[in-house]
Amino acid sequence: MNTSLSNSLFEEIALSEAHFSKAPSAFFHAWKRGVELVGPRLFGNGTRQSSDNAADKWDLCPNLVEIKDVIGVMSSGEKVFLAAMVSFYNAKEGGALFRRVGIHGLADLGGLDLERRKIIAALILNYCGW
């Protein structure tokens, strides 16, 4: 392997390791912003205080029963965003919500406003599993 290719490969590995060492914190930060947009009543124990005091994503798990009950009365953008968030927590449940709200693929996220797009992008970039 030539030196320049070797150096490039090492730089790529270092960048990846640096990114993923910070990813859990960045994911949580984006998740918390998403919870604030949707409203804390659908996450964790459903209170603003629990959302404000959450220490990690486990403190803000989606309340799937409540979400299934209320998603039908939300705007189309709210439905898409919430279904996308749920899909990070549980792919099967999120996929079912996607189908329920008429989302067939990533291109359908194009209807989201810029703030919600940024949150979903940050969640994708920093997702390390739930």
GROMACS .gro file of N, CA and C in nm:
model
  390
    1MET      N    1   0.086  -0.116   0.000
    1MET     CA    2   0.000   0.000   0.000
    1MET      C    3   0.090   0.123   0.000
    2ASN      N    4   0.058   0.220  -0.088
    2ASN     CA    5   0.143   0.338  -0.091
    2ASN      C    6   0.114   0.428   0.029
    3THR      N    7   0.209   0.516   0.060
    3THR     CA    8   0.203   0.599   0.181
    3THR      C    9   0.082   0.693   0.180
    4SER      N   10   0.055   0.754   0.066
    4SER     CA   11  -0.057   0.849   0.061
    4SER      C   12  -0.190   0.779   0.082
    5LEU      N   13  -0.206   0.661   0.025
    5LEU     CA   14  -0.329   0.584   0.047
    5LEU      C   15  -0.339   0.540   0.192
    6SER      N   16  -0.229   0.498   0.248
    6SER     CA   17  -0.225   0.456   0.388
    6SER      C   18  -0.262   0.572   0.480
    7ASN      N   19  -0.203   0.690   0.456
    7ASN     CA   20  -0.234   0.807   0.538
    7ASN      C   21  -0.381   0.846   0.525
    8SER      N   22  -0.433   0.840   0.404
    8SER     CA   23  -0.573   0.873   0.380
    8SER      C   24  -0.665   0.777   0.455
    9LEU      N   25  -0.632   0.651   0.454
    9LEU     CA   26  -0.711   0.550   0.523
    9LEU      C   27  -0.708   0.574   0.674
   10PHE      N   28  -0.591   0.603   0.727
   10PHE     CA   29  -0.579   0.630   0.870
   10PHE      C   30  -0.657   0.756   0.910
   11GLU      N   31  -0.652   0.858   0.824
   11GLU     CA   32  -0.728   0.980   0.852
   11GLU      C   33  -0.878   0.952   0.852
   12GLU      N   34  -0.921   0.872   0.757
   12GLU     CA   35  -1.063   0.835   0.749
   12GLU      C   36  -1.106   0.759   0.875
   13ILE      N   37  -1.026   0.667   0.919
   13ILE     CA   38  -1.056   0.590   1.040
   13ILE      C   39  -1.059   0.682   1.161
   14ALA      N   40  -0.964   0.773   1.172
   14ALA     CA   41  -0.958   0.866   1.285
   14ALA      C   42  -1.081   0.956   1.287
   15LEU      N   43  -1.122   1.006   1.170
   15LEU     CA   44  -1.241   1.090   1.162
   15LEU      C   45  -1.366   1.012   1.204
   16SER      N   46  -1.376   0.890   1.159
   16SER     CA   47  -1.490   0.805   1.195
   16SER      C   48  -1.494   0.779   1.345
   17GLU      N   49  -1.380   0.744   1.401
   17GLU     CA   50  -1.374   0.718   1.545
   17GLU      C   51  -1.407   0.843   1.626
   18ALA      N   52  -1.358   0.957   1.582
   18ALA     CA   53  -1.388   1.083   1.652
   18ALA      C   54  -1.538   1.113   1.646
   19HIS      N   55  -1.597   1.093   1.528
   19HIS     CA   56  -1.740   1.117   1.513
   19HIS      C   57  -1.820   1.027   1.607
   20PHE      N   58  -1.795   0.897   1.600
   20PHE     CA   59  -1.877   0.803   1.676
   20PHE      C   60  -1.849   0.804   1.826
   21SER      N   61  -1.737   0.863   1.867
   21SER     CA   62  -1.715   0.878   2.011
   21SER      C   63  -1.808   0.985   2.068
   22LYS      N   64  -1.847   1.081   1.985
   22LYS     CA   65  -1.938   1.188   2.027
   22LYS      C   66  -2.082   1.162   1.987
   23ALA      N   67  -2.107   1.059   1.908
   23ALA     CA   68  -2.239   1.034   1.852
   23ALA      C   69  -2.348   1.013   1.956
   24PRO      N   70  -2.327   0.935   2.063
   24PRO     CA   71  -2.437   0.918   2.159
   24PRO      C   72  -2.486   1.049   2.219
   25SER      N   73  -2.395   1.136   2.252
   25SER     CA   74  -2.432   1.266   2.308
   25SER      C   75  -2.504   1.352   2.204
   26ALA      N   76  -2.454   1.353   2.082
   26ALA     CA   77  -2.516   1.430   1.975
   26ALA      C   78  -2.655   1.375   1.942
   27PHE      N   79  -2.669   1.242   1.943
   27PHE     CA   80  -2.800   1.181   1.919
   27PHE      C   81  -2.898   1.226   2.027
   28PHE      N   82  -2.856   1.218   2.152
   28PHE     CA   83  -2.944   1.257   2.261
   28PHE      C   84  -2.984   1.404   2.251
   29HIS      N   85  -2.891   1.489   2.216
   29HIS     CA   86  -2.921   1.631   2.201
   29HIS      C   87  -3.028   1.650   2.092
   30ALA      N   88  -3.012   1.585   1.976
   30ALA     CA   89  -3.109   1.596   1.867
   30ALA      C   90  -3.242   1.534   1.909
   31TRP      N   91  -3.236   1.420   1.979
   31TRP     CA   92  -3.358   1.354   2.024
   31TRP      C   93  -3.437   1.447   2.116
   32LYS      N   94  -3.367   1.510   2.207
   32LYS     CA   95  -3.432   1.600   2.302
   32LYS      C   96  -3.496   1.719   2.230
   33ARG      N   97  -3.430   1.771   2.128
   33ARG     CA   98  -3.490   1.879   2.047
   33ARG      C   99  -3.616   1.830   1.979
   34GLY      N  100  -3.613   1.706   1.929
   34GLY     CA  101  -3.732   1.649   1.866
   34GLY      C  102  -3.846   1.632   1.966
   35VAL      N  103  -3.812   1.585   2.085
   35VAL     CA  104  -3.914   1.569   2.190
   35VAL      C  105  -3.977   1.704   2.222
   36GLU      N  106  -3.896   1.808   2.229
   36GLU     CA  107  -3.949   1.942   2.257
   36GLU      C  108  -4.045   1.988   2.148
   37LEU      N  109  -4.012   1.958   2.022
   37LEU     CA  110  -4.101   1.997   1.911
   37LEU      C  111  -4.233   1.920   1.914
   38VAL      N  112  -4.224   1.791   1.935
   38VAL     CA  113  -4.345   1.708   1.937
   38VAL      C  114  -4.427   1.736   2.062
   39GLY      N  115  -4.358   1.753   2.172
   39GLY     CA  116  -4.423   1.772   2.302
   39GLY      C  117  -4.387   1.658   2.394
   40PRO      N  118  -4.347   1.689   2.515
   40PRO     CA  119  -4.298   1.585   2.607
   40PRO      C  120  -4.405   1.486   2.652
   41ARG      N  121  -4.530   1.517   2.630
   41ARG     CA  122  -4.633   1.424   2.680
   41ARG      C  123  -4.630   1.288   2.611
   42LEU      N  124  -4.563   1.280   2.497
   42LEU     CA  125  -4.556   1.153   2.423
   42LEU      C  126  -4.427   1.077   2.447
   43PHE      N  127  -4.346   1.126   2.542
   43PHE     CA  128  -4.216   1.064   2.567
   43PHE      C  129  -4.191   1.052   2.717
   44GLY      N  130  -4.111   0.953   2.754
   44GLY     CA  131  -4.079   0.934   2.895
   44GLY      C  132  -4.205   0.920   2.977
   45ASN      N  133  -4.211   0.989   3.091
   45ASN     CA  134  -4.333   0.979   3.172
   45ASN      C  135  -4.434   1.087   3.134
   46GLY      N  136  -4.406   1.162   3.027
   46GLY     CA  137  -4.502   1.255   2.973
   46GLY      C  138  -4.505   1.393   3.036
   47THR      N  139  -4.408   1.424   3.120
   47THR     CA  140  -4.408   1.555   3.185
   47THR      C  141  -4.295   1.642   3.132
   48ARG      N  142  -4.315   1.772   3.138
   48ARG     CA  143  -4.211   1.866   3.099
   48ARG      C  144  -4.089   1.850   3.189
   49GLN      N  145  -4.113   1.827   3.317
   49GLN     CA  146  -4.003   1.812   3.412
   49GLN      C  147  -3.916   1.692   3.376
   50SER      N  148  -3.978   1.579   3.341
   50SER     CA  149  -3.897   1.461   3.306
   50SER      C  150  -3.818   1.487   3.178
   51SER      N  151  -3.876   1.562   3.087
   51SER     CA  152  -3.805   1.596   2.964
   51SER      C  153  -3.687   1.688   2.995
   52ASP      N  154  -3.710   1.788   3.078
   52ASP     CA  155  -3.604   1.882   3.114
   52ASP      C  156  -3.490   1.814   3.189
   53ASN      N  157  -3.524   1.715   3.271
   53ASN     CA  158  -3.424   1.650   3.357
   53ASN      C  159  -3.368   1.521   3.297
   54ALA      N  160  -3.408   1.486   3.176
   54ALA     CA  161  -3.362   1.361   3.114
   54ALA      C  162  -3.210   1.360   3.103
   55ALA      N  163  -3.153   1.247   3.139
   55ALA     CA  164  -3.007   1.232   3.134
   55ALA      C  165  -2.962   1.158   3.009
   56ASP      N  166  -3.050   1.078   2.951
   56ASP     CA  167  -3.017   1.006   2.828
   56ASP      C  168  -3.144   0.967   2.755
   57LYS      N  169  -3.126   0.905   2.639
   57LYS     CA  170  -3.241   0.871   2.555
   57LYS      C  171  -3.339   0.777   2.624
   58TRP      N  172  -3.290   0.695   2.716
   58TRP     CA  173  -3.377   0.601   2.786
   58TRP      C  174  -3.481   0.673   2.872
   59ASP      N  175  -3.449   0.794   2.914
   59ASP     CA  176  -3.544   0.873   2.992
   59ASP      C  177  -3.654   0.931   2.905
   60LEU      N  178  -3.636   0.927   2.774
   60LEU     CA  179  -3.733   0.987   2.681
   60LEU      C  180  -3.779   0.889   2.574
   61CYS      N  181  -3.802   0.764   2.614
   61CYS     CA  182  -3.855   0.666   2.519
   61CYS      C  183  -3.994   0.709   2.474
   62PRO      N  184  -4.028   0.684   2.349
   62PRO     CA  185  -4.163   0.718   2.302
   62PRO      C  186  -4.268   0.634   2.375
   63ASN      N  187  -4.380   0.697   2.406
   63ASN     CA  188  -4.494   0.625   2.463
   63ASN      C  189  -4.578   0.577   2.345
   64LEU      N  190  -4.552   0.456   2.301
   64LEU     CA  191  -4.612   0.405   2.178
   64LEU      C  192  -4.765   0.396   2.186
   65VAL      N  193  -4.818   0.361   2.300
   65VAL     CA  194  -4.964   0.351   2.315
   65VAL      C  195  -5.027   0.489   2.295
   66GLU      N  196  -4.973   0.588   2.362
   66GLU     CA  197  -5.025   0.725   2.350
   66GLU      C  198  -5.007   0.778   2.208
   67ILE      N  199  -4.892   0.752   2.149
   67ILE     CA  200  -4.864   0.800   2.013
   67ILE      C  201  -4.964   0.742   1.915
   68LYS      N  202  -4.991   0.613   1.924
   68LYS     CA  203  -5.088   0.551   1.833
   68LYS      C  204  -5.226   0.612   1.847
   69ASP      N  205  -5.260   0.657   1.968
   69ASP     CA  206  -5.391   0.718   1.991
   69ASP      C  207  -5.402   0.859   1.933
   70VAL      N  208  -5.293   0.936   1.934
   70VAL     CA  209  -5.303   1.078   1.897
   70VAL      C  210  -5.248   1.111   1.759
   71ILE      N  211  -5.175   1.021   1.697
   71ILE     CA  212  -5.109   1.056   1.570
   71ILE      C  213  -5.212   1.089   1.461
   72GLY      N  214  -5.329   1.032   1.468
   72GLY     CA  215  -5.430   1.055   1.365
   72GLY      C  216  -5.480   1.198   1.358
   73VAL      N  217  -5.471   1.273   1.466
   73VAL     CA  218  -5.524   1.410   1.467
   73VAL      C  219  -5.415   1.515   1.445
   74MET      N  220  -5.294   1.473   1.420
   74MET     CA  221  -5.183   1.565   1.398
   74MET      C  222  -5.180   1.612   1.253
   75SER      N  223  -5.107   1.722   1.229
   75SER     CA  224  -5.086   1.767   1.091
   75SER      C  225  -5.000   1.664   1.018
   76SER      N  226  -4.998   1.671   0.886
   76SER     CA  227  -4.919   1.572   0.811
   76SER      C  228  -4.771   1.581   0.846
   77GLY      N  229  -4.718   1.701   0.862
   77GLY     CA  230  -4.577   1.716   0.899
   77GLY      C  231  -4.547   1.660   1.036
   78GLU      N  232  -4.637   1.685   1.131
   78GLU     CA  233  -4.619   1.632   1.266
   78GLU      C  234  -4.621   1.479   1.265
   79LYS      N  235  -4.711   1.421   1.187
   79LYS     CA  236  -4.722   1.275   1.177
   79LYS      C  237  -4.592   1.214   1.123
   80VAL      N  238  -4.542   1.271   1.015
   80VAL     CA  239  -4.421   1.220   0.951
   80VAL      C  240  -4.303   1.229   1.047
   81PHE      N  241  -4.289   1.344   1.111
   81PHE     CA  242  -4.177   1.365   1.203
   81PHE      C  243  -4.185   1.267   1.320
   82LEU      N  244  -4.301   1.253   1.379
   82LEU     CA  245  -4.317   1.162   1.492
   82LEU      C  246  -4.292   1.018   1.452
   83ALA      N  247  -4.343   0.977   1.337
   83ALA     CA  248  -4.319   0.839   1.289
   83ALA      C  249  -4.170   0.817   1.267
   84ALA      N  250  -4.101   0.917   1.213
   84ALA     CA  251  -3.956   0.905   1.191
   84ALA      C  252  -3.884   0.890   1.325
   85MET      N  253  -3.923   0.968   1.424
   85MET     CA  254  -3.860   0.957   1.555
   85MET      C  255  -3.884   0.818   1.615
   86VAL      N  256  -4.007   0.772   1.608
   86VAL     CA  257  -4.038   0.640   1.663
   86VAL      C  258  -3.955   0.532   1.594
   87SER      N  259  -3.928   0.548   1.465
   87SER     CA  260  -3.854   0.445   1.392
   87SER      C  261  -3.711   0.428   1.443
   88PHE      N  262  -3.655   0.532   1.504
   88PHE     CA  263  -3.522   0.517   1.566
   88PHE      C  264  -3.532   0.430   1.692
   89TYR      N  265  -3.639   0.442   1.762
   89TYR     CA  266  -3.660   0.368   1.886
   89TYR      C  267  -3.696   0.222   1.857
   90ASN      N  268  -3.786   0.203   1.759
   90ASN     CA  269  -3.835   0.069   1.728
   90ASN      C  270  -3.870   0.066   1.580
   91ALA      N  271  -3.790  -0.002   1.501
   91ALA     CA  272  -3.808  -0.002   1.356
   91ALA      C  273  -3.943  -0.059   1.315
   92LYS      N  274  -3.989  -0.163   1.381
   92LYS     CA  275  -4.117  -0.224   1.345
   92LYS      C  276  -4.232  -0.128   1.372
   93GLU      N  277  -4.235  -0.070   1.491
   93GLU     CA  278  -4.341   0.025   1.526
   93GLU      C  279  -4.333   0.151   1.439
   94GLY      N  280  -4.212   0.199   1.417
   94GLY     CA  281  -4.194   0.316   1.332
   94GLY      C  282  -4.238   0.290   1.189
   95GLY      N  283  -4.204   0.171   1.138
   95GLY     CA  284  -4.248   0.134   1.003
   95GLY      C  285  -4.399   0.127   0.991
   96ALA      N  286  -4.463   0.073   1.095
   96ALA     CA  287  -4.610   0.067   1.095
   96ALA      C  288  -4.668   0.209   1.096
   97LEU      N  289  -4.609   0.297   1.174
   97LEU     CA  290  -4.656   0.436   1.175
   97LEU      C  291  -4.632   0.503   1.040
   98PHE      N  292  -4.516   0.477   0.979
   98PHE     CA  293  -4.490   0.531   0.845
   98PHE      C  294  -4.601   0.490   0.749
   99ARG      N  295  -4.634   0.361   0.746
   99ARG     CA  296  -4.738   0.313   0.656
   99ARG      C  297  -4.872   0.379   0.689
  100ARG      N  298  -4.902   0.391   0.817
  100ARG     CA  299  -5.029   0.449   0.861
  100ARG      C  300  -5.043   0.595   0.814
  101VAL      N  301  -4.933   0.669   0.813
  101VAL     CA  302  -4.941   0.810   0.775
  101VAL      C  303  -4.904   0.834   0.628
  102GLY      N  304  -4.884   0.726   0.552
  102GLY     CA  305  -4.863   0.737   0.408
  102GLY      C  306  -4.721   0.763   0.365
  103ILE      N  307  -4.623   0.727   0.446
  103ILE     CA  308  -4.483   0.744   0.410
  103ILE      C  309  -4.432   0.613   0.350
  104HIS      N  310  -4.376   0.623   0.228
  104HIS     CA  311  -4.330   0.504   0.158
  104HIS      C  312  -4.179   0.495   0.148
  105GLY      N  313  -4.109   0.604   0.174
  105GLY     CA  314  -3.963   0.604   0.166
  105GLY      C  315  -3.907   0.737   0.212
  106LEU      N  316  -3.775   0.747   0.211
  106LEU     CA  317  -3.708   0.867   0.261
  106LEU      C  318  -3.747   0.993   0.183
  107ALA      N  319  -3.777   0.980   0.056
  107ALA     CA  320  -3.815   1.098  -0.022
  107ALA      C  321  -3.939   1.166   0.036
  108ASP      N  322  -4.023   1.090   0.103
  108ASP     CA  323  -4.143   1.148   0.164
  108ASP      C  324  -4.112   1.237   0.283
  109LEU      N  325  -3.988   1.233   0.333
  109LEU     CA  326  -3.948   1.325   0.440
  109LEU      C  327  -3.925   1.466   0.385
  110GLY      N  328  -3.929   1.480   0.254
  110GLY     CA  329  -3.908   1.610   0.190
  110GLY      C  330  -4.013   1.713   0.226
  111GLY      N  331  -4.124   1.671   0.282
  111GLY     CA  332  -4.227   1.765   0.322
  111GLY      C  333  -4.203   1.829   0.458
  112LEU      N  334  -4.099   1.784   0.527
  112LEU     CA  335  -4.070   1.840   0.660
  112LEU      C  336  -4.008   1.977   0.648
  113ASP      N  337  -4.033   2.062   0.748
  113ASP     CA  338  -3.968   2.193   0.750
  113ASP      C  339  -3.820   2.177   0.784
  114LEU      N  340  -3.746   2.285   0.771
  114LEU     CA  341  -3.600   2.279   0.787
  114LEU      C  342  -3.559   2.233   0.926
  115GLU      N  343  -3.625   2.281   1.029
  115GLU     CA  344  -3.587   2.242   1.165
  115GLU      C  345  -3.602   2.092   1.186
  116ARG      N  346  -3.713   2.036   1.142
  116ARG     CA  347  -3.735   1.892   1.158
  116ARG      C  348  -3.640   1.810   1.071
  117ARG      N  349  -3.608   1.860   0.952
  117ARG     CA  350  -3.510   1.792   0.867
  117ARG      C  351  -3.374   1.786   0.935
  118LYS      N  352  -3.334   1.897   0.997
  118LYS     CA  353  -3.205   1.900   1.066
  118LYS      C  354  -3.202   1.801   1.182
  119ILE      N  355  -3.313   1.791   1.253
  119ILE     CA  356  -3.318   1.696   1.365
  119ILE      C  357  -3.307   1.553   1.313
  120ILE      N  358  -3.385   1.519   1.211
  120ILE     CA  359  -3.379   1.384   1.155
  120ILE      C  360  -3.239   1.356   1.100
  121ALA      N  361  -3.179   1.453   1.033
  121ALA     CA  362  -3.042   1.434   0.981
  121ALA      C  363  -2.944   1.408   1.094
  122ALA      N  364  -2.955   1.484   1.203
  122ALA     CA  365  -2.865   1.464   1.318
  122ALA      C  366  -2.888   1.328   1.380
  123LEU      N  367  -3.013   1.284   1.387
  123LEU     CA  368  -3.042   1.151   1.442
  123LEU      C  369  -2.981   1.042   1.355
  124ILE      N  370  -2.993   1.057   1.224
  124ILE     CA  371  -2.934   0.958   1.132
  124ILE      C  372  -2.782   0.956   1.146
  125LEU      N  373  -2.720   1.073   1.145
  125LEU     CA  374  -2.573   1.081   1.152
  125LEU      C  375  -2.516   1.025   1.282
  126ASN      N  376  -2.593   1.032   1.388
  126ASN     CA  377  -2.540   0.996   1.520
  126ASN      C  378  -2.604   0.873   1.581
  127TYR      N  379  -2.688   0.804   1.506
  127TYR     CA  380  -2.756   0.685   1.560
  127TYR      C  381  -2.657   0.572   1.582
  128CYS      N  382  -2.657   0.522   1.702
  128CYS     CA  383  -2.569   0.409   1.737
  128CYS      C  384  -2.650   0.293   1.796
  129GLY      N  385  -2.777   0.292   1.768
  129GLY     CA  386  -2.864   0.189   1.823
  129GLY      C  387  -2.936   0.240   1.946
  130TRP      N  388  -3.046   0.179   1.973
  130TRP     CA  389  -3.122   0.218   2.092
  130TRP      C  390  -3.088   0.119   2.198
   0.00000   0.00000   0.00000
